CSV table of C-alpha atoms in Angstrom, one decimal:
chain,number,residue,atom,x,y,z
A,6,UNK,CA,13.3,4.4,-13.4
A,7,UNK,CA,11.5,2.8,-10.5
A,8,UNK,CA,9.7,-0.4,-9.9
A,9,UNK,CA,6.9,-1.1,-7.3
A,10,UNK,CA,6.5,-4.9,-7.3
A,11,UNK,CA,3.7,-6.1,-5.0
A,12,UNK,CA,2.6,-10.1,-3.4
A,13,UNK,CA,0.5,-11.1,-1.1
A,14,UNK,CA,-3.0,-11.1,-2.4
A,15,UNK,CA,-5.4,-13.8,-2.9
A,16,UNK,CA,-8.2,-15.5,-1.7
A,17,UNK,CA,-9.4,-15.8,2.1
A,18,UNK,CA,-12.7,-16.3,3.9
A,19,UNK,CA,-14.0,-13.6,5.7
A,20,UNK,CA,-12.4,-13.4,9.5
A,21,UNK,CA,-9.0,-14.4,7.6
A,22,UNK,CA,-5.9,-12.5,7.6
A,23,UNK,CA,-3.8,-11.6,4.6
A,24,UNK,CA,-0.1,-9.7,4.0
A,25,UNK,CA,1.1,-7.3,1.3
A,26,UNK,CA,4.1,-6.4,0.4
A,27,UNK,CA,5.5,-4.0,-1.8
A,28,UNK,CA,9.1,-3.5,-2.9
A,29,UNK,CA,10.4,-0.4,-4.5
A,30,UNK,CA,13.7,-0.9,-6.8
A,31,UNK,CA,15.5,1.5,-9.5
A,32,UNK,CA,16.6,5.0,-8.7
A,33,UNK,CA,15.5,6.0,-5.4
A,34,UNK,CA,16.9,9.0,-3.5
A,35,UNK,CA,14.3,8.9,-0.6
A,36,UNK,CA,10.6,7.2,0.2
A,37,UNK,CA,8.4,10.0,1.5
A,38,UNK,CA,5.8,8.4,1.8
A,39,UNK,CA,4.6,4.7,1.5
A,40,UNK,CA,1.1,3.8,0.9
A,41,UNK,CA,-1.7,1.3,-0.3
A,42,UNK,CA,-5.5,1.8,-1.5
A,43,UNK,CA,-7.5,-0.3,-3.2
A,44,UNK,CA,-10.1,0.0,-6.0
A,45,UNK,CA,-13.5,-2.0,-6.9
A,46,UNK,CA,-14.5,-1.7,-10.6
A,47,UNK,CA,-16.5,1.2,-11.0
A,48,UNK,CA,-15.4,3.4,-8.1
A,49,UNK,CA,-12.6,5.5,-7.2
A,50,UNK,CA,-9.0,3.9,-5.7
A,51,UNK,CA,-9.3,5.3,-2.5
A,52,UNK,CA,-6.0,5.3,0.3
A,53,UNK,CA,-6.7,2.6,2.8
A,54,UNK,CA,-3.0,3.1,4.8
A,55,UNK,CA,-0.3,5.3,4.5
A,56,UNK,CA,3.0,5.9,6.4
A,57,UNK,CA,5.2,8.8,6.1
A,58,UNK,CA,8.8,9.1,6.7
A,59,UNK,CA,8.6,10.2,10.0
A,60,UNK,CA,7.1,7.1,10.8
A,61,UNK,CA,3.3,8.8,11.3
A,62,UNK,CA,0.3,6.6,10.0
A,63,UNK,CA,-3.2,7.4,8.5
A,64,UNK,CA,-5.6,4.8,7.7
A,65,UNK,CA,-8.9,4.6,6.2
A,66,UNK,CA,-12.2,4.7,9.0
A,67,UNK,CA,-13.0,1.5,7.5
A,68,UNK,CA,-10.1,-0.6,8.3
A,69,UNK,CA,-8.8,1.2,11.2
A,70,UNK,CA,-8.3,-1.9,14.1
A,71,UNK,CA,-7.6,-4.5,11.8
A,72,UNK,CA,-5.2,-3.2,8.9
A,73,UNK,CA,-1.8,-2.4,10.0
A,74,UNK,CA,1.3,-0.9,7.7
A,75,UNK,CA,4.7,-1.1,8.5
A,76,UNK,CA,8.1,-0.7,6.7
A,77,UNK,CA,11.4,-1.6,6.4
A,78,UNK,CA,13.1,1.0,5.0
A,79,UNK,CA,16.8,-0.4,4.7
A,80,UNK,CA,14.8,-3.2,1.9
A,81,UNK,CA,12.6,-0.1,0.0
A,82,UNK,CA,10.3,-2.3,1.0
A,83,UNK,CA,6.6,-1.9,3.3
A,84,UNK,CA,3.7,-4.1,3.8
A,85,UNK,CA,-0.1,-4.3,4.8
A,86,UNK,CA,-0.9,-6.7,7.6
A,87,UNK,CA,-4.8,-7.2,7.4
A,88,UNK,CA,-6.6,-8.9,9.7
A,89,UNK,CA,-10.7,-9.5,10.2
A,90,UNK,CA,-10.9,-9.6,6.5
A,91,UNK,CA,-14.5,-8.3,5.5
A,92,UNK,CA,-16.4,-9.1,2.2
A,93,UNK,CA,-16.3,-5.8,2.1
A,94,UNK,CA,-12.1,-5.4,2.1
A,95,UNK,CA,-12.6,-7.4,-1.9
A,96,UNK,CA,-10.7,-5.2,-4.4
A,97,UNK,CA,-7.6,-4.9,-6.1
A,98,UNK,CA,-4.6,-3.4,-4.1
A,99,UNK,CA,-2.2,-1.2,-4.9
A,100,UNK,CA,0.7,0.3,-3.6
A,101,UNK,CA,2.1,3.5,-4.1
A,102,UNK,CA,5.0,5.4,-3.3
A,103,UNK,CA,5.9,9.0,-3.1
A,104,UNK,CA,9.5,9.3,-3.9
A,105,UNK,CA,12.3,11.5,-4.5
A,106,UNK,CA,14.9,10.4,-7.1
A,107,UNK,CA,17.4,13.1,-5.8
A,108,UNK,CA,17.2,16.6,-4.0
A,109,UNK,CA,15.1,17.2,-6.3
A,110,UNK,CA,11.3,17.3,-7.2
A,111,UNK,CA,9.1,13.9,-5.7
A,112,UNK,CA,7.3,11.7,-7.7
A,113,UNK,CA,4.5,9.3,-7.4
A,114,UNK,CA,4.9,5.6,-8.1
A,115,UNK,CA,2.3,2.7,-8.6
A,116,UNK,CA,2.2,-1.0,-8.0
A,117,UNK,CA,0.7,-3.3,-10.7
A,118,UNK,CA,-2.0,-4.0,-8.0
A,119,UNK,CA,-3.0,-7.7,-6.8
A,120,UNK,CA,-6.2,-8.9,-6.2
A,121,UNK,CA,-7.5,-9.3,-2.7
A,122,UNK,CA,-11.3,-11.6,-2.4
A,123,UNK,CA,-12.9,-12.1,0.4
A,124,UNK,CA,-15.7,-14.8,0.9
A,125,UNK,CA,-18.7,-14.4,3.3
């Protein structure tokens, strides 16, 4: 029913910047809330950004000053700006919306995820 297609990832030195985007297609009522976290093998996908449909942002302590999110709701569509790219920031990305398909109940979406590397 819905389709969260991200780009953007890749390979960058660290001190490099990087964009994601992440478009949402198929039956979609309202976007609640837009988001991205990222998981390294082994560990739990943990929210690095998040913007809510009132326009409020949350961000993860550990990118807060160099990650930004920002939308563009008429396209479905939202993206992570992130700059100062650490070794550290290496994992694979995903996006994730929370989404109403009518009045009704909301639901949660995932990306396919992209790989973000970063070298030292």
């Amino acid at each position: 029913q819905v389709q969260l297609v991200e780009s953007g990832g890749g390979l960058v030195q660290g001190g490099g910047s990087l964009r994601l985007s992440c478009a949402a297609s198929g039956r979609i009522f309202k976007i609640n809330v837009m988001g991205w976290y990222r998981q390294i093998p082994g560990k739990q996908r943990e929210l690095v950004a998040r913007i809510i449909s009132g326009g409020n942002t949350n961000y993860a302590d550990s990118v807060k000053g160099r990650f930004t999110i920002s939308r563009d709701n008429a396209k479905n569509t939202w993206y992570l700006q992130m700059n100062s790219l650490e070794p550290e920031d290496t994992a694979v990305y995903f996006c994730c919306a929370d989404l109403q398909h009518d009045l009704g109940a909301q639901f949660r979406y995932w990306g396919q995820g992209t790989q973000v590397t970063v070298s030292s």
